[in-house]
PDB file of C-alpha atoms in Angstrom:
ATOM      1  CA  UNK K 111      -2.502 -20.747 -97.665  1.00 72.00           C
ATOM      2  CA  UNK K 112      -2.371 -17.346 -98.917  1.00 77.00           C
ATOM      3  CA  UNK K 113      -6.354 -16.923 -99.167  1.00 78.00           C
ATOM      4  CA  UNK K 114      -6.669 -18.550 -95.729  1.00 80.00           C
ATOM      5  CA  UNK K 115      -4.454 -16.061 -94.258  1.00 79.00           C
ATOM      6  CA  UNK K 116      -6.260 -13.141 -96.136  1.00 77.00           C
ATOM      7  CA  UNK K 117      -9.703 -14.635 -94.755  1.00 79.00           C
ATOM      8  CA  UNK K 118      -8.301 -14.388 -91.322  1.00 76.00           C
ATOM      9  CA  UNK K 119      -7.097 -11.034 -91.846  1.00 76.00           C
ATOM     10  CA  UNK K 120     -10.075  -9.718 -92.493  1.00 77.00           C
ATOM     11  CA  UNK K 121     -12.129 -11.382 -89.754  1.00 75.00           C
ATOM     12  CA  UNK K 122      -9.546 -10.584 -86.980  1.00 75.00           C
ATOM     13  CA  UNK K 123      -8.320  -7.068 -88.422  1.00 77.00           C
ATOM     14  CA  UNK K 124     -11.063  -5.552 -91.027  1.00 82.00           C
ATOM     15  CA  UNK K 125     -14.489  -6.258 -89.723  1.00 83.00           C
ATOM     16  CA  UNK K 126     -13.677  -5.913 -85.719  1.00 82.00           C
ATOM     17  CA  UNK K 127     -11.833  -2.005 -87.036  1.00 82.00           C
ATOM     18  CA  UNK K 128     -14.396  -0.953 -89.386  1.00 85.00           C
ATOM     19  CA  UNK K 129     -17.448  -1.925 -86.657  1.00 85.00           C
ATOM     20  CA  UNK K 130     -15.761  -0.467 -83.550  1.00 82.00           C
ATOM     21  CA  UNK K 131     -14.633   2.810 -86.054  1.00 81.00           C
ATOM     22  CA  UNK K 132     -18.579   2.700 -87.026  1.00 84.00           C
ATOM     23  CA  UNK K 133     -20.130   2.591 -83.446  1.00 82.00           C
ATOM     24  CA  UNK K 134     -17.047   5.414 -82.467  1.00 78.00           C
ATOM     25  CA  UNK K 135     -18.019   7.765 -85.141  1.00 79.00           C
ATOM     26  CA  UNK K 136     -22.336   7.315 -83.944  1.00 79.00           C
ATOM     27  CA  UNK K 137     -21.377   7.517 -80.454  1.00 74.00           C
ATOM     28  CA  UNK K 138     -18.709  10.575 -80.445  1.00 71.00           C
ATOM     29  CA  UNK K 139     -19.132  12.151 -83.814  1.00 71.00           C
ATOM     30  CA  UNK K 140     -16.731  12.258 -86.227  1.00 73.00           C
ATOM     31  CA  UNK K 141     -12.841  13.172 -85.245  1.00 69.00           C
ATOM     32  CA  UNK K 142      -9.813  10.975 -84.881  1.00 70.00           C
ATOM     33  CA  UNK K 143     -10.255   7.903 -83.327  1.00 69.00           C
ATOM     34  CA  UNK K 144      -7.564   5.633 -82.115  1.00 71.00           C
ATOM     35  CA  UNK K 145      -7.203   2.685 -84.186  1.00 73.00           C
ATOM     36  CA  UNK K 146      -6.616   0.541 -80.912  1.00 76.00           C
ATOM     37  CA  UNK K 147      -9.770   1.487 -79.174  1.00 75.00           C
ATOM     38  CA  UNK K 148     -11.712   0.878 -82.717  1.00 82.00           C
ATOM     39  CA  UNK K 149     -10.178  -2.676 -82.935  1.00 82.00           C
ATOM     40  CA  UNK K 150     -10.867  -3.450 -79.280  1.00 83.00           C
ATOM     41  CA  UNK K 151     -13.887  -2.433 -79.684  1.00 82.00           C
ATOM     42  CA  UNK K 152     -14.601  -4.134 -82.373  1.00 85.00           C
ATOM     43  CA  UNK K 153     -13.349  -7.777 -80.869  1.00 87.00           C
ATOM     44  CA  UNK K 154     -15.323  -7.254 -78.364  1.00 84.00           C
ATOM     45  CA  UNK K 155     -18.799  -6.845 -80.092  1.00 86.00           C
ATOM     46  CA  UNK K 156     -18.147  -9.706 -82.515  1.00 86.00           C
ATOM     47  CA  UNK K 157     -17.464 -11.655 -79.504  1.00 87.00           C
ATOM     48  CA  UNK K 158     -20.392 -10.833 -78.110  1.00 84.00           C
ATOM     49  CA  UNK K 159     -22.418 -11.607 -80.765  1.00 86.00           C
ATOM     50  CA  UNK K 160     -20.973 -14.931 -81.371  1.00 88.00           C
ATOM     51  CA  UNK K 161     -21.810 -16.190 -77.553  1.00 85.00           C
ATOM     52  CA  UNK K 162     -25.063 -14.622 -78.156  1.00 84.00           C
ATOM     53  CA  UNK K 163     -25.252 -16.814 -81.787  1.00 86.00           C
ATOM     54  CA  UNK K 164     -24.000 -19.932 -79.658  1.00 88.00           C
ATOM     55  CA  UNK K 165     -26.235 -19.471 -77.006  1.00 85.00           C
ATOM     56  CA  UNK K 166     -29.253 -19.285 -79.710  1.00 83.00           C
ATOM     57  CA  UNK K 167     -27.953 -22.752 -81.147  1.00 85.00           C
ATOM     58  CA  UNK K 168     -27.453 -24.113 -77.936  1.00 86.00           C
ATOM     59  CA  UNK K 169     -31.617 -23.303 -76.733  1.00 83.00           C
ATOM     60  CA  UNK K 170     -33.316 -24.079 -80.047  1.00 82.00           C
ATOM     61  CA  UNK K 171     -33.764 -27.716 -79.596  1.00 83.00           C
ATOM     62  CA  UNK K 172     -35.208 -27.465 -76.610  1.00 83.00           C
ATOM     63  CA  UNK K 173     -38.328 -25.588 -77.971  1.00 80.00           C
ATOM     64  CA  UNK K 174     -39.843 -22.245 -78.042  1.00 81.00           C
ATOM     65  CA  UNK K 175     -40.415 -22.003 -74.699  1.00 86.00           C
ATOM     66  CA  UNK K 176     -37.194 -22.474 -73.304  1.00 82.00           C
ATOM     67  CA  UNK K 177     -35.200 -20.042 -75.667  1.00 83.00           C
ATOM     68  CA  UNK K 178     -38.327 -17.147 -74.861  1.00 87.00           C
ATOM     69  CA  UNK K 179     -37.566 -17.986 -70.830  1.00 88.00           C
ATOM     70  CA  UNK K 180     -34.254 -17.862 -71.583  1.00 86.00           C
ATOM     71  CA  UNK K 181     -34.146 -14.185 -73.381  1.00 86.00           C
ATOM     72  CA  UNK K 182     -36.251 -12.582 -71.176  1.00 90.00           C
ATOM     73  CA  UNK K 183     -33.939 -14.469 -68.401  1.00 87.00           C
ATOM     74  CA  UNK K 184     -30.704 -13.179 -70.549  1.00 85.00           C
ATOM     75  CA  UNK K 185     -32.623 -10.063 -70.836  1.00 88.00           C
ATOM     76  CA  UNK K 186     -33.295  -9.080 -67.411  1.00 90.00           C
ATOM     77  CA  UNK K 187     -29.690  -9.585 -66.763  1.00 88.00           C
ATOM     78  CA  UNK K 188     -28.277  -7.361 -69.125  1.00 88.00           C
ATOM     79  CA  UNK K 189     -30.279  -4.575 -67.845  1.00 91.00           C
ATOM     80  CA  UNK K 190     -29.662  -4.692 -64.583  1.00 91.00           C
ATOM     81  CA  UNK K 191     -26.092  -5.110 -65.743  1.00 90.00           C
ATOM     82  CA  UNK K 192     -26.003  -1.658 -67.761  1.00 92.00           C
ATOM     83  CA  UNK K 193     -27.952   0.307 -65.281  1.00 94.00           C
ATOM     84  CA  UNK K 194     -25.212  -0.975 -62.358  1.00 93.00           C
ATOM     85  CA  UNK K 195     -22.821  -0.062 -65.078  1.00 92.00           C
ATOM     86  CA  UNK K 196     -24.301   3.089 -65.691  1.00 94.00           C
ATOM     87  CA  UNK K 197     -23.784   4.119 -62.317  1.00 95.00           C
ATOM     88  CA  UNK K 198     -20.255   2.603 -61.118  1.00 92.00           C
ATOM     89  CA  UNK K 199     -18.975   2.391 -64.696  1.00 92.00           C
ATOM     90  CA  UNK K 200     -19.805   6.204 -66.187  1.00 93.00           C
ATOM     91  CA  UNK K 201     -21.419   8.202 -63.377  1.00 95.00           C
ATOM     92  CA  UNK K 202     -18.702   7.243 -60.706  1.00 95.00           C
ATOM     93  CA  UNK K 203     -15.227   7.784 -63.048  1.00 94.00           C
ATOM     94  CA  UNK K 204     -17.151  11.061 -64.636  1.00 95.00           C
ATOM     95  CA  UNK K 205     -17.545  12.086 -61.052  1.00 95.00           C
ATOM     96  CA  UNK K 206     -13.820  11.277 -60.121  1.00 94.00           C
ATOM     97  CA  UNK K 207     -12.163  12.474 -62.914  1.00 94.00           C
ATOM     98  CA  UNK K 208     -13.579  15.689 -62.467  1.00 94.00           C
ATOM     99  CA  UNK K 209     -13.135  16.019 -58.957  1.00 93.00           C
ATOM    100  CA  UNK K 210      -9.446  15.127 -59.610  1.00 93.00           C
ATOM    101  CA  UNK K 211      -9.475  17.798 -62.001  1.00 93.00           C
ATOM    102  CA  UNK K 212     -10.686  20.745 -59.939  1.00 92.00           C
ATOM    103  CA  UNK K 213      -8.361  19.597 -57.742  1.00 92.00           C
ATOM    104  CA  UNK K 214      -4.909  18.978 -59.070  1.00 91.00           C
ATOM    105  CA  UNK K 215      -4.777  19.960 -62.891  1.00 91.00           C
ATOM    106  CA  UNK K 216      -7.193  23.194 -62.883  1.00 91.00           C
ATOM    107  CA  UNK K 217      -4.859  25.090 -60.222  1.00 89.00           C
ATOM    108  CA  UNK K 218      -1.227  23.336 -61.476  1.00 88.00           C
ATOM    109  CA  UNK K 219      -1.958  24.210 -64.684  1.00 88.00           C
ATOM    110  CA  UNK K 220      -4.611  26.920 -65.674  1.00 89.00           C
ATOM    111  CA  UNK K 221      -4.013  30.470 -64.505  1.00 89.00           C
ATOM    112  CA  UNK K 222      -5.763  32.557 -62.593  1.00 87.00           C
ATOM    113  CA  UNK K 223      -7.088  35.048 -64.996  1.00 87.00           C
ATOM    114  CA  UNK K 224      -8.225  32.432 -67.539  1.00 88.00           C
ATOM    115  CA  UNK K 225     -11.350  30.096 -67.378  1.00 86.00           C
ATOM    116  CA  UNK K 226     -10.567  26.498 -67.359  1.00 88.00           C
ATOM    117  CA  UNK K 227     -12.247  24.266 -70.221  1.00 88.00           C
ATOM    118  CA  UNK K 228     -13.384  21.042 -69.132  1.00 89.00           C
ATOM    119  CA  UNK K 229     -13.840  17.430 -71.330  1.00 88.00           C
ATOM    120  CA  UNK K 230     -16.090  15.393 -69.785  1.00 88.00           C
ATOM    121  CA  UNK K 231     -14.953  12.489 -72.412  1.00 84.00           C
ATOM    122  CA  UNK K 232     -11.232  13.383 -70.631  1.00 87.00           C
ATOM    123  CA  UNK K 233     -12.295  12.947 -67.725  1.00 91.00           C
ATOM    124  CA  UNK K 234     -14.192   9.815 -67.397  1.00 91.00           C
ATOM    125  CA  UNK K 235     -11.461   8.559 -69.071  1.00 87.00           C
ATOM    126  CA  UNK K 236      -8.814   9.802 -66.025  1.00 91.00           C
ATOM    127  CA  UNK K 237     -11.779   8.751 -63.603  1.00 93.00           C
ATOM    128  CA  UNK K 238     -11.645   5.150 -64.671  1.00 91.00           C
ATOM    129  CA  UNK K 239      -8.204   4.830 -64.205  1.00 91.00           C
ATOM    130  CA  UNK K 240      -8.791   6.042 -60.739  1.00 92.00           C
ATOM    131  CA  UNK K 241     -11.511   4.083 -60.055  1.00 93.00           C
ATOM    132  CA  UNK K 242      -9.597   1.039 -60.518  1.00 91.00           C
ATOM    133  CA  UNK K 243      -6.944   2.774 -58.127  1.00 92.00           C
ATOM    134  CA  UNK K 244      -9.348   3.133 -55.655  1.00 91.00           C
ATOM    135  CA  UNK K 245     -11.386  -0.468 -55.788  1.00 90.00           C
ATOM    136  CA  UNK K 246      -7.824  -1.991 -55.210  1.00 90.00           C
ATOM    137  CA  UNK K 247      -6.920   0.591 -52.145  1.00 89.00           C
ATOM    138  CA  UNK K 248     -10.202  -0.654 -50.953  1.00 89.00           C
ATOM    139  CA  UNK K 249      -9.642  -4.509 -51.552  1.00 88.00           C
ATOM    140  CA  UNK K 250      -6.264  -4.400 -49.899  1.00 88.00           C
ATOM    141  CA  UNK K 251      -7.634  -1.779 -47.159  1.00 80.00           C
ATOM    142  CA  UNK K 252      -9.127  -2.084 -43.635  1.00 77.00           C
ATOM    143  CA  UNK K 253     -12.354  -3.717 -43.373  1.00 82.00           C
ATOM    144  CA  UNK K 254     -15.512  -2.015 -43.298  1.00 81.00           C
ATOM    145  CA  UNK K 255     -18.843  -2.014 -45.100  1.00 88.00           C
ATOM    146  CA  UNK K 256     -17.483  -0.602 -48.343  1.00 88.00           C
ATOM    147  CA  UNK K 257     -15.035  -3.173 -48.561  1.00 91.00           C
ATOM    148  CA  UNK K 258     -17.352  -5.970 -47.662  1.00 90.00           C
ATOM    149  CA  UNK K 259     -19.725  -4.563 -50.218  1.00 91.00           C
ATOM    150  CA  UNK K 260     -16.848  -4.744 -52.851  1.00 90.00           C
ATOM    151  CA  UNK K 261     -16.178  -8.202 -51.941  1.00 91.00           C
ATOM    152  CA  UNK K 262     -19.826  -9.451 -52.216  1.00 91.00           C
ATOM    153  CA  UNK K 263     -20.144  -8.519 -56.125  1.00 90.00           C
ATOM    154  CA  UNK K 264     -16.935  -9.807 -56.916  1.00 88.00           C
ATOM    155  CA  UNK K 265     -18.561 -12.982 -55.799  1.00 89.00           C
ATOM    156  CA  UNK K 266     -21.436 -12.386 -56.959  1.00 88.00           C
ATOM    157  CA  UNK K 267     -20.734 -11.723 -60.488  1.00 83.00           C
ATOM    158  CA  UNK K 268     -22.760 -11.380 -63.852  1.00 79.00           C
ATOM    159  CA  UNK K 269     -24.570 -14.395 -63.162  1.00 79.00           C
ATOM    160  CA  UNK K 270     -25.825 -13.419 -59.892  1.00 85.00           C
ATOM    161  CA  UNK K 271     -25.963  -9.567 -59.788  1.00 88.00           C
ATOM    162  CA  UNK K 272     -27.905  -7.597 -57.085  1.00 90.00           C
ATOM    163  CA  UNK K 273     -28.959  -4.025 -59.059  1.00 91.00           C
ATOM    164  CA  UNK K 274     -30.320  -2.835 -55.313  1.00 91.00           C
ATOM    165  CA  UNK K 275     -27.260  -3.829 -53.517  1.00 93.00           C
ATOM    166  CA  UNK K 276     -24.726  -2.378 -55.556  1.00 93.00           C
ATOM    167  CA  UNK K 277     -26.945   0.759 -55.694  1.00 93.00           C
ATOM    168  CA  UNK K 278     -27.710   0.761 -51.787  1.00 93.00           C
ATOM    169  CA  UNK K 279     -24.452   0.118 -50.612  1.00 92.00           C
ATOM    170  CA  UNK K 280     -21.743   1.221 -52.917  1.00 93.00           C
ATOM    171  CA  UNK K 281     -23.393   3.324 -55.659  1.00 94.00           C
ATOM    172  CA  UNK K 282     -25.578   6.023 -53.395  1.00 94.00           C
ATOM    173  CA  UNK K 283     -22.582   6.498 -51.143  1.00 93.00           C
ATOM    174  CA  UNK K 284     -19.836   7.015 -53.438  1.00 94.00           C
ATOM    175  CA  UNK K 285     -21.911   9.725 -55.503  1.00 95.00           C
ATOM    176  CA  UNK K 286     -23.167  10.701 -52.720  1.00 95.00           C
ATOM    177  CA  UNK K 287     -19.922  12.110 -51.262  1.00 92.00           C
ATOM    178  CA  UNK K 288     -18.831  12.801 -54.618  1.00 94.00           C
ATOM    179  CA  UNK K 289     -21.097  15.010 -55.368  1.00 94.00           C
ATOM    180  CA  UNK K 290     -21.071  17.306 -51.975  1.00 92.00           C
ATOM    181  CA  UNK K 291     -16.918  17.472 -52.781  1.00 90.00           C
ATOM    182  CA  UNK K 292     -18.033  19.024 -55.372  1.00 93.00           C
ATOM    183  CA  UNK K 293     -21.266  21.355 -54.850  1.00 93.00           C
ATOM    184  CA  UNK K 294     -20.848  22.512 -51.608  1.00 92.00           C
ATOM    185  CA  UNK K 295     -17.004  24.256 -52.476  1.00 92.00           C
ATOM    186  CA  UNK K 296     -19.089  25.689 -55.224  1.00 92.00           C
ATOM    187  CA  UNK K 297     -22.107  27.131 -52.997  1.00 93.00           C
ATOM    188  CA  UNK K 298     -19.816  28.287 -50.853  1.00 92.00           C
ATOM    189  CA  UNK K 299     -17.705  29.899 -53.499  1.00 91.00           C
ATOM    190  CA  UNK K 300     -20.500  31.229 -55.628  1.00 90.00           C
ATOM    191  CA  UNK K 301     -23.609  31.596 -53.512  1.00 90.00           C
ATOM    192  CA  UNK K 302     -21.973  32.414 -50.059  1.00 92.00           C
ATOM    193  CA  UNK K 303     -18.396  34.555 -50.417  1.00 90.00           C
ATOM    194  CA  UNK K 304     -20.438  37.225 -52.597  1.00 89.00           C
ATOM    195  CA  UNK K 305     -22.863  37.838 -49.694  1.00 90.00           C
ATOM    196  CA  UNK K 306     -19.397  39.802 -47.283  1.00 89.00           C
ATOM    197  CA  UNK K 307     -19.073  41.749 -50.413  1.00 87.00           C
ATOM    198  CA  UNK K 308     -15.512  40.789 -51.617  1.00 87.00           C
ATOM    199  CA  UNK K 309     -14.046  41.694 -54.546  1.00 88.00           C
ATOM    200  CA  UNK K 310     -13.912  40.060 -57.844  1.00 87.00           C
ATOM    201  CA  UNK K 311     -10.710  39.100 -57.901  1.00 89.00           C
ATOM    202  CA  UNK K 312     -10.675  37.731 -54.439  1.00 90.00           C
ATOM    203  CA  UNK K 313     -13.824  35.458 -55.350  1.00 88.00           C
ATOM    204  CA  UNK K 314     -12.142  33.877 -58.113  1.00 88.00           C
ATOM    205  CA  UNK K 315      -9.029  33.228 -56.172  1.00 90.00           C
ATOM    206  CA  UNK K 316     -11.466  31.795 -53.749  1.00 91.00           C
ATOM    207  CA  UNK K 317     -13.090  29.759 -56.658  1.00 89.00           C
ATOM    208  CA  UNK K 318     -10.010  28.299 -58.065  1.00 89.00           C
ATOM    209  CA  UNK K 319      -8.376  27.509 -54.829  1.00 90.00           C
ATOM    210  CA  UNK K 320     -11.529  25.816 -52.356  1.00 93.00           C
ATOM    211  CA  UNK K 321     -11.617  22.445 -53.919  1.00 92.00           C
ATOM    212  CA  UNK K 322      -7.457  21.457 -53.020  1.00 91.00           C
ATOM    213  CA  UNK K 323      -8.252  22.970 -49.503  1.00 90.00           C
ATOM    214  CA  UNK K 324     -11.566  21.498 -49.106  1.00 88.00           C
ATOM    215  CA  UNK K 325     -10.014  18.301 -50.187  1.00 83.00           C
ATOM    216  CA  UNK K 326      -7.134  18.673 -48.153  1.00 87.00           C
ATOM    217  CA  UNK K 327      -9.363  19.171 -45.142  1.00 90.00           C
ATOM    218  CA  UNK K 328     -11.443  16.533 -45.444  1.00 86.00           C
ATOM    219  CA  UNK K 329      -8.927  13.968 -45.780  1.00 87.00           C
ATOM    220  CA  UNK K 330      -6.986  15.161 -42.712  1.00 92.00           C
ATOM    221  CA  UNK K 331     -10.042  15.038 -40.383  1.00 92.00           C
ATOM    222  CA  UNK K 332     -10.859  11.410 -42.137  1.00 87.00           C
ATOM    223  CA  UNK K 333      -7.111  10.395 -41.432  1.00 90.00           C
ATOM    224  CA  UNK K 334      -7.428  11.696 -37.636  1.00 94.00           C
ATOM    225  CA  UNK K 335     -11.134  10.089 -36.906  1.00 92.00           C
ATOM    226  CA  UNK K 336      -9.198   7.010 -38.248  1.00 85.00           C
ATOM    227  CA  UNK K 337      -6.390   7.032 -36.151  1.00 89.00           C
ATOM    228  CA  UNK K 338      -8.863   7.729 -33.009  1.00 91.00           C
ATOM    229  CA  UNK K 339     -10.598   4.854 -34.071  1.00 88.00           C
ATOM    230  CA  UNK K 340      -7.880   2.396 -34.323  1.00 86.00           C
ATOM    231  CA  UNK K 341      -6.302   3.703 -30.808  1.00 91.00           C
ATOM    232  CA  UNK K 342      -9.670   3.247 -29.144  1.00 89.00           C
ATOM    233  CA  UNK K 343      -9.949  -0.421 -30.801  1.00 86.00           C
ATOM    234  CA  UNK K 344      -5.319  -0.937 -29.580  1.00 87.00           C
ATOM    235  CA  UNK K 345      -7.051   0.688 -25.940  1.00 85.00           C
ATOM    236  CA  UNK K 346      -9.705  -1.715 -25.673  1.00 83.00           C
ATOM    237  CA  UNK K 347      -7.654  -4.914 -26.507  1.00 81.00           C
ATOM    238  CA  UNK K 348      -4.761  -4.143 -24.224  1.00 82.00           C
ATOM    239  CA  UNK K 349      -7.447  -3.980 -21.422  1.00 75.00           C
ATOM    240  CA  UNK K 350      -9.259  -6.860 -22.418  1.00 73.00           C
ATOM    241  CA  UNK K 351      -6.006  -8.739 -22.269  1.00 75.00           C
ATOM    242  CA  UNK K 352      -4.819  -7.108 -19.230  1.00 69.00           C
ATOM    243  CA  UNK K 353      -7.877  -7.309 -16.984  1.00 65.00           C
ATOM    244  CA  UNK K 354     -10.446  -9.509 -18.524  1.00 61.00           C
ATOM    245  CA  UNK K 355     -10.109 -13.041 -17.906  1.00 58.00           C
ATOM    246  CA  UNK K 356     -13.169 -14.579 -20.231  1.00 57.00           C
ATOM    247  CA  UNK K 357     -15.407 -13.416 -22.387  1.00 56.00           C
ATOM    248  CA  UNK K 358     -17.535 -16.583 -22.262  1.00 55.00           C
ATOM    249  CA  UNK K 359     -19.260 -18.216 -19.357  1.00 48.00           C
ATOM    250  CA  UNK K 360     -18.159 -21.374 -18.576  1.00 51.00           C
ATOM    251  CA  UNK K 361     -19.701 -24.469 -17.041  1.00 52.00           C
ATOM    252  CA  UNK K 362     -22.886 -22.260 -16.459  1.00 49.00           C
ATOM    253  CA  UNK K 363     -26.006 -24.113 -15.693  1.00 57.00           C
ATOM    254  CA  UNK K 364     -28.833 -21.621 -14.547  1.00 55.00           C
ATOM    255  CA  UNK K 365     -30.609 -23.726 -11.829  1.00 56.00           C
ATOM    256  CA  UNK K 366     -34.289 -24.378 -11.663  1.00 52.00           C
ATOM    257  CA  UNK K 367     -36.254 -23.285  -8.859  1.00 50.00           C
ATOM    258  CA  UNK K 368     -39.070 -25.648  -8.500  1.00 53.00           C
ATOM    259  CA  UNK K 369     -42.176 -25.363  -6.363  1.00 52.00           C
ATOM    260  CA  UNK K 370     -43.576 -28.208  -3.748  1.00 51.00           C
ATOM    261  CA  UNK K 371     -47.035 -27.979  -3.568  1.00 45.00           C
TER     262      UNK K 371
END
């Protein structure tokens, strides 16, 4: 009893701490590392691993063949997988986390006449938590084409994944936007308030203080085009209902003009 208890100690507690603390330490560098995240981790590469190991067992007696079609199959999935990851699972949350940063933390919390210090690691982190705020706003939301485009690779899944699709229609436009909240307050900051020849002190203020208006702008005229969007759509069905009787023809039959020769 007592050795089977050790044995499953070490397999559940040991190995999956000391591997997730060993890929931690080659990925970030050394530091302190949360023993939860190493553990985690660590589950979920030995996991991995053993579906990997059961999948091997499950293709070798049904020749070479099959288990090479099946890797390269296996293969081909898990890259498309990590390059849609890449994009929706580190570029997106970096992007979001730092937008959310310029936004709200930088002027809340850093003074004018110091320079703010930013950690990308930080803020991936606080832009995956967003993220996940924002897929659900956009699963409960309106429809439209993002939604719709959300909805299509839940269904999809692993098994089934579409690398253009998610990059076409939800990847390119979410960095896309992404990226101008960010660079244009920055141009405009940087490259364009110099040019009236301000003063220092005014540029920086300008700096620091752009990205909560900018925000704050665009959301307003995206909340207003909304609301003129859904009157026009309340507009057009209270006519419809009001003065149009059908929308179908009924008992149509277009009549044939023949010819006597």
């Amino acid at each position: 009893m007592t050795v089977t208890i050790v044995l499953v100690s070490i397999f559940l507690l040991t190995v999956p701490v000391m591997t997730g603390r060993w890929l931690l330490k080659v990925w970030l560098g050394p530091g302190s590392l949360h023993e939860l995240y190493t553990a985690a981790l660590g589950i979920y590469i030995l996991w991995l691993l053993t579906r990997v190991g059961v999948a091997l067992l499950g293709w070798l007696p049904q020749g070479r063949n099959v288990v090479r079609e099946n890797i390269l199959r296996w293969t081909m999935k898990a890259g498309k997988f990590l390059i849609a990851f890449t994009f929706i699972g580190i570029i997106v949350p970096l992007l979001l986390g730092l937008l959310f940063e310029m936004v709200f933390i930088i002027p809340l919390r850093v003074p004018l006449n110091q320079s703010p210090v930013y950690f990308l690691w930080q803020d991936w982190a606080m832009g995956v938590l967003h993220t996940k705020i924002f897929c659900a706003g956009v699963l409960l939301g309106p429809n439209g084409r993002l939604k719709r485009a959300v909805e299509q690779i839940y269904h999809d899944g692993i098994q089934n994944i579409r690398l253009g699709f998610i990059v076409r229609r939800v990847a390119s436009p979410i960095i896309t936007i992404l990226l101008l909240l960010i660079c244009v307050p920055y141009i405009i900051a940087i490259g364009i308030i110099p040019m009236f020849g301000v003063s220092d002190v005014l540029q920086n203020f300008i700096y620091r203080r752009i990205y909560p208006y900018m925000v704050v702008a665009c959301v307003f005229v995206t909340v207003i085009a909304f609301q003129f969007r859904q009157v026009g759509q309340l507009f057009r069905h209270i006519r419809n209902d009001k003065y149009l009787v059908g929308q179908q023809l009924v008992n149509y039959e277009p009549q044939v003009v023949t010819t006597n020769r």
